[in-house]
Amino acid sequence: MIKAPAETCPLCDGTGWKTVPSGPQASSRKSERRVTRCDCQLRARVHSLLAAARIPRRYEHCELTNFEFDGAYRSLAPARMAACKFVEEYPIDKTGLLLIGTIGVGKTHLAVGMIKELILGKGIACLFYDYRELLKQIQNSYNDSVKTTELDVLRPVFETEVLVLDELGAVRPTEWVWDTVSLILNTRYNDNRTTIITTNYPNSAERERLGNNLSSRSSEAARYAAERETLGDRIGDRMRSRLLEMCRIVTMEGQDYRERVRSASFR
């Protein structure tokens, strides 16, 4: 089978560099021209970064532009605004975000939308990891039959410029889980790397706020708010405190989008 030759970029003739004028008055003389990375190389880098980001197929469609924040979802407008501001100000401000909210309010959608904007618009290396999957991969590395090590799994988590850690706290807390979370967060904190966290578990201050706003709630809802585990319960208060140094809290309140879609489909 004969393969067609690869198409050569007309701007750089396949070198990866294109010649551009050094100023508005530049002539064609070589001393007055300079070279820069060709657009084809930038596109290739973006494609490579997207592939390396490990965005799950279920969330590949997620963008900041298609995040719903009006009508029935207008309570989510401040969260989307915070996400857009984060992308706009990065890397001048490298403070991460802690997205807190109940199931289905769009935390993962916003997180994926942010890193896609950073990759496509700024060429920033980003990595997405589901918290549960990451812990399973680390545990699997202890199996002698697996040709990988704990460091092999953790190195990209430590080193990527922006990390999304989705569903933090979703695994039953044990000493090993706490130690692993501490290692990840402390390493990224010490290296001044940006982390975006999503969690279903409220910060302790959020539980207190819910507990003080029970007049409009049923007794069942009030009891749920009072007894619900917090992020500190799931990852330890010391790590929760460290996380608050690394991230700004964005609270997301709204109806479960998936439940709303299912309900609408049966009407």
Coordinates of C-alpha atoms in Angstrom, one line a residue:
M1 CA 0.0 0.0 0.0
I2 CA 1.4 3.3 -1.1
K3 CA 1.1 6.1 1.5
A4 CA 0.4 9.7 0.3
P5 CA 3.1 12.1 1.2
A6 CA 2.5 14.3 4.3
E7 CA 1.3 17.7 3.4
T8 CA 4.0 20.3 3.8
C9 CA 3.1 23.6 5.5
P10 CA 3.4 26.4 2.9
L11 CA 4.3 29.0 5.6
C12 CA 7.4 27.2 6.9
D13 CA 8.1 24.6 4.2
G14 CA 8.1 21.9 7.0
T15 CA 10.8 23.5 9.1
G16 CA 8.5 24.6 11.9
W17 CA 9.8 28.2 11.7
K18 CA 8.4 31.0 9.6
T19 CA 10.0 34.3 8.7
V20 CA 8.3 37.5 9.7
P21 CA 9.2 41.2 9.3
S22 CA 11.0 42.7 12.3
G23 CA 9.2 46.0 12.0
P24 CA 6.8 48.1 9.9
Q25 CA 9.6 49.5 7.8
A26 CA 11.4 46.2 7.3
S27 CA 12.6 45.3 3.8
S28 CA 13.3 41.9 2.4
R29 CA 16.9 42.0 3.6
K30 CA 17.7 39.1 5.9
S31 CA 19.2 41.3 8.6
E32 CA 15.8 43.0 9.0
R33 CA 13.7 39.9 9.3
R34 CA 13.3 37.3 12.1
V35 CA 11.9 33.8 12.6
T36 CA 9.2 32.6 14.9
R37 CA 7.4 29.3 15.5
C38 CA 5.0 28.5 12.7
D39 CA 1.3 28.3 13.3
C40 CA 1.4 24.6 12.3
Q41 CA 3.7 23.9 15.2
L42 CA 1.4 25.8 17.6
R43 CA -1.6 23.8 16.4
A44 CA 0.4 20.6 16.8
R45 CA 1.3 21.6 20.4
V46 CA -2.3 22.3 21.3
H47 CA -3.4 19.0 19.9
S48 CA -0.7 17.3 21.9
L49 CA -1.6 19.1 25.1
L50 CA -5.3 18.2 24.6
A51 CA -4.5 14.5 24.2
A52 CA -2.2 14.6 27.2
A53 CA -4.8 16.3 29.4
R54 CA -6.8 13.0 29.9
I55 CA -10.2 14.7 29.6
P56 CA -12.8 11.9 29.8
R57 CA -14.8 11.4 26.6
R58 CA -18.0 12.1 28.5
Y59 CA -16.7 15.7 29.1
E60 CA -15.0 16.4 25.8
H61 CA -17.9 18.6 24.8
C62 CA -17.6 20.8 27.9
E63 CA -16.7 24.5 27.2
L64 CA -17.2 27.7 29.2
T65 CA -19.2 28.9 26.3
N66 CA -21.8 26.1 26.5
F67 CA -22.2 26.2 30.3
E68 CA -25.8 27.1 31.2
F69 CA -26.1 29.9 33.7
D70 CA -29.4 31.7 32.8
G71 CA -33.0 30.9 33.3
A72 CA -33.4 27.9 35.7
Y73 CA -29.6 28.0 36.2
R74 CA -29.0 31.7 36.9
S75 CA -27.8 30.8 40.4
L76 CA -24.7 29.4 38.7
A77 CA -23.8 32.7 36.9
P78 CA -21.3 33.7 39.7
A79 CA -19.5 30.4 39.3
R80 CA -19.1 30.8 35.6
M81 CA -17.9 34.4 36.0
A82 CA -15.3 33.1 38.5
A83 CA -14.2 30.5 36.0
C84 CA -13.8 33.0 33.2
K85 CA -11.9 35.4 35.4
F86 CA -9.5 32.5 36.4
V87 CA -8.7 31.8 32.8
E88 CA -8.3 35.5 31.9
E89 CA -5.9 36.2 34.8
Y90 CA -3.8 33.0 34.6
P91 CA -0.8 32.9 34.9
I92 CA -0.5 36.4 36.5
D93 CA -2.7 35.0 39.3
K94 CA -2.0 31.3 39.8
T95 CA -4.4 30.8 42.7
G96 CA -6.5 27.7 42.1
L97 CA -10.3 27.2 42.5
L98 CA -12.2 24.9 44.8
L99 CA -15.6 24.2 43.3
I100 CA -18.0 23.1 45.9
G101 CA -21.6 21.9 45.1
T102 CA -24.0 19.1 45.2
I103 CA -24.2 16.4 42.4
G104 CA -25.1 17.6 38.9
V105 CA -24.6 21.4 39.3
G106 CA -21.8 21.5 36.7
K107 CA -18.6 21.5 38.7
T108 CA -16.8 19.1 36.3
H109 CA -18.1 21.0 33.3
L110 CA -16.6 24.2 34.5
A111 CA -13.3 22.6 35.5
V112 CA -12.9 21.0 32.0
G113 CA -14.0 24.2 30.4
M114 CA -11.3 26.1 32.2
I115 CA -8.4 23.8 31.3
K116 CA -9.6 23.6 27.6
E117 CA -9.5 27.4 27.5
L118 CA -6.0 27.4 29.0
I119 CA -4.8 24.8 26.5
L120 CA -6.4 26.3 23.4
G121 CA -5.9 29.9 24.2
K122 CA -2.6 30.0 26.1
G123 CA -0.8 26.7 25.4
I124 CA -0.8 25.7 29.1
A125 CA -0.1 22.1 30.0
C126 CA -3.1 20.8 32.0
L127 CA -4.1 17.4 33.4
F128 CA -7.5 16.0 34.5
Y129 CA -7.8 13.2 37.1
D130 CA -10.8 11.7 38.8
Y131 CA -9.8 11.4 42.4
R132 CA -11.1 7.8 42.7
E133 CA -9.3 6.7 39.5
L134 CA -6.0 8.3 40.6
L135 CA -6.1 6.5 43.9
K136 CA -6.8 3.2 42.1
Q137 CA -3.9 3.7 39.8
I138 CA -1.6 4.4 42.7
Q139 CA -2.8 1.2 44.5
N140 CA -2.4 -0.8 41.3
S141 CA 1.2 0.3 41.0
Y142 CA 1.9 -1.8 44.2
N143 CA 1.1 -5.0 42.3
D144 CA 4.3 -6.7 41.1
S145 CA 2.7 -7.7 37.9
V146 CA 2.1 -4.1 36.9
K147 CA 5.0 -2.5 35.0
T148 CA 4.6 0.9 36.6
T149 CA 5.6 2.5 39.9
E150 CA 3.9 4.9 42.3
L151 CA 6.2 7.7 41.1
D152 CA 5.3 7.0 37.5
V153 CA 1.7 7.6 38.3
L154 CA 2.3 10.6 40.5
R155 CA 5.0 12.4 38.5
P156 CA 2.6 14.1 36.0
V157 CA 0.2 14.9 38.8
F158 CA 3.0 16.7 40.7
E159 CA 4.5 18.4 37.6
T160 CA 1.7 19.5 35.4
E161 CA 1.2 23.2 35.3
V162 CA -2.6 23.0 36.1
L163 CA -4.2 20.0 37.6
V164 CA -7.9 19.3 37.9
L165 CA -8.7 16.9 40.7
D166 CA -12.3 15.9 40.3
E167 CA -14.5 14.6 43.1
L168 CA -12.1 15.1 45.9
G169 CA -13.2 13.3 49.0
A170 CA -15.2 10.6 47.1
V171 CA -13.1 7.8 48.6
R172 CA -13.7 6.5 52.1
P173 CA -11.0 8.2 54.3
T174 CA -8.2 6.0 55.6
E175 CA -4.7 6.8 56.8
W176 CA -3.3 5.8 53.4
V177 CA -5.8 8.1 51.6
W178 CA -5.0 11.0 53.9
D179 CA -1.3 10.5 53.4
T180 CA -1.7 10.4 49.6
V181 CA -3.8 13.5 49.5
S182 CA -1.3 15.2 51.7
L183 CA 1.6 14.2 49.4
I184 CA -0.2 15.5 46.3
L185 CA -1.4 18.8 47.7
N186 CA 1.8 19.6 49.6
T187 CA 4.0 18.9 46.6
R188 CA 1.9 21.1 44.3
Y189 CA 1.7 23.8 47.0
N190 CA 5.5 23.9 47.6
D191 CA 6.1 24.0 43.8
N192 CA 3.6 26.9 43.4
R193 CA 1.5 24.9 40.9
T194 CA -2.2 25.6 40.2
T195 CA -4.9 23.1 41.3
I196 CA -8.6 23.1 40.4
I197 CA -10.6 21.0 42.8
T198 CA -14.2 19.8 42.6
T199 CA -16.0 18.3 45.5
N200 CA -19.5 17.4 46.7
Y201 CA -18.5 17.9 50.3
P202 CA -19.0 21.3 51.8
N203 CA -16.3 23.3 53.6
S204 CA -17.1 23.4 57.3
A205 CA -18.1 27.1 57.0
E206 CA -20.7 26.0 54.3
R207 CA -22.2 23.5 56.7
E208 CA -22.6 26.2 59.3
R209 CA -24.2 28.5 56.8
L210 CA -26.7 25.8 55.8
G211 CA -27.4 25.1 59.5
N212 CA -28.2 28.8 60.1
N213 CA -30.6 28.9 57.2
L214 CA -33.2 26.2 58.1
S215 CA -36.3 28.3 58.3
S216 CA -37.1 27.6 54.6
R217 CA -36.2 23.9 54.8
S218 CA -38.1 20.8 55.7
S219 CA -37.0 19.0 58.9
E220 CA -35.6 16.3 56.7
A221 CA -33.5 18.7 54.7
A222 CA -32.4 20.5 57.9
R223 CA -31.2 17.2 59.4
Y224 CA -29.3 16.3 56.2
A225 CA -27.5 19.7 56.3
A226 CA -26.5 19.3 59.9
E227 CA -25.3 15.7 59.6
R228 CA -23.6 15.9 56.2
E229 CA -19.9 15.1 56.2
T230 CA -17.6 18.0 55.3
L231 CA -14.5 18.1 53.2
G232 CA -12.5 18.2 56.4
D233 CA -14.1 14.9 57.4
R234 CA -13.1 13.3 54.1
I235 CA -9.5 14.6 53.7
G236 CA -8.6 15.8 57.2
D237 CA -8.8 19.3 58.5
R238 CA -5.0 19.9 58.1
M239 CA -5.3 19.3 54.3
R240 CA -8.5 21.2 54.1
S241 CA -6.7 24.2 55.6
R242 CA -3.8 23.8 53.1
L243 CA -6.3 23.6 50.2
L244 CA -7.8 26.9 51.3
E245 CA -4.4 28.5 51.0
M246 CA -4.1 27.1 47.4
C247 CA -7.6 27.9 46.1
R248 CA -10.4 30.3 46.2
I249 CA -13.8 28.8 47.1
V250 CA -16.5 28.9 44.5
T251 CA -19.9 27.6 45.9
M252 CA -22.3 26.3 43.3
E253 CA -26.0 25.9 44.2
G254 CA -28.6 24.7 41.8
Q255 CA -30.7 21.8 40.7
D256 CA -29.2 18.6 39.4
Y257 CA -28.9 19.2 35.7
R258 CA -29.0 15.5 34.8
E259 CA -32.1 15.0 37.0
R260 CA -33.8 18.0 35.3
V261 CA -33.0 16.6 31.8
R262 CA -34.4 13.1 32.8
S263 CA -37.6 14.7 34.2
A264 CA -38.1 16.7 31.0
S265 CA -37.6 13.6 28.8
F266 CA -40.6 11.9 30.5
R267 CA -43.0 14.8 30.0

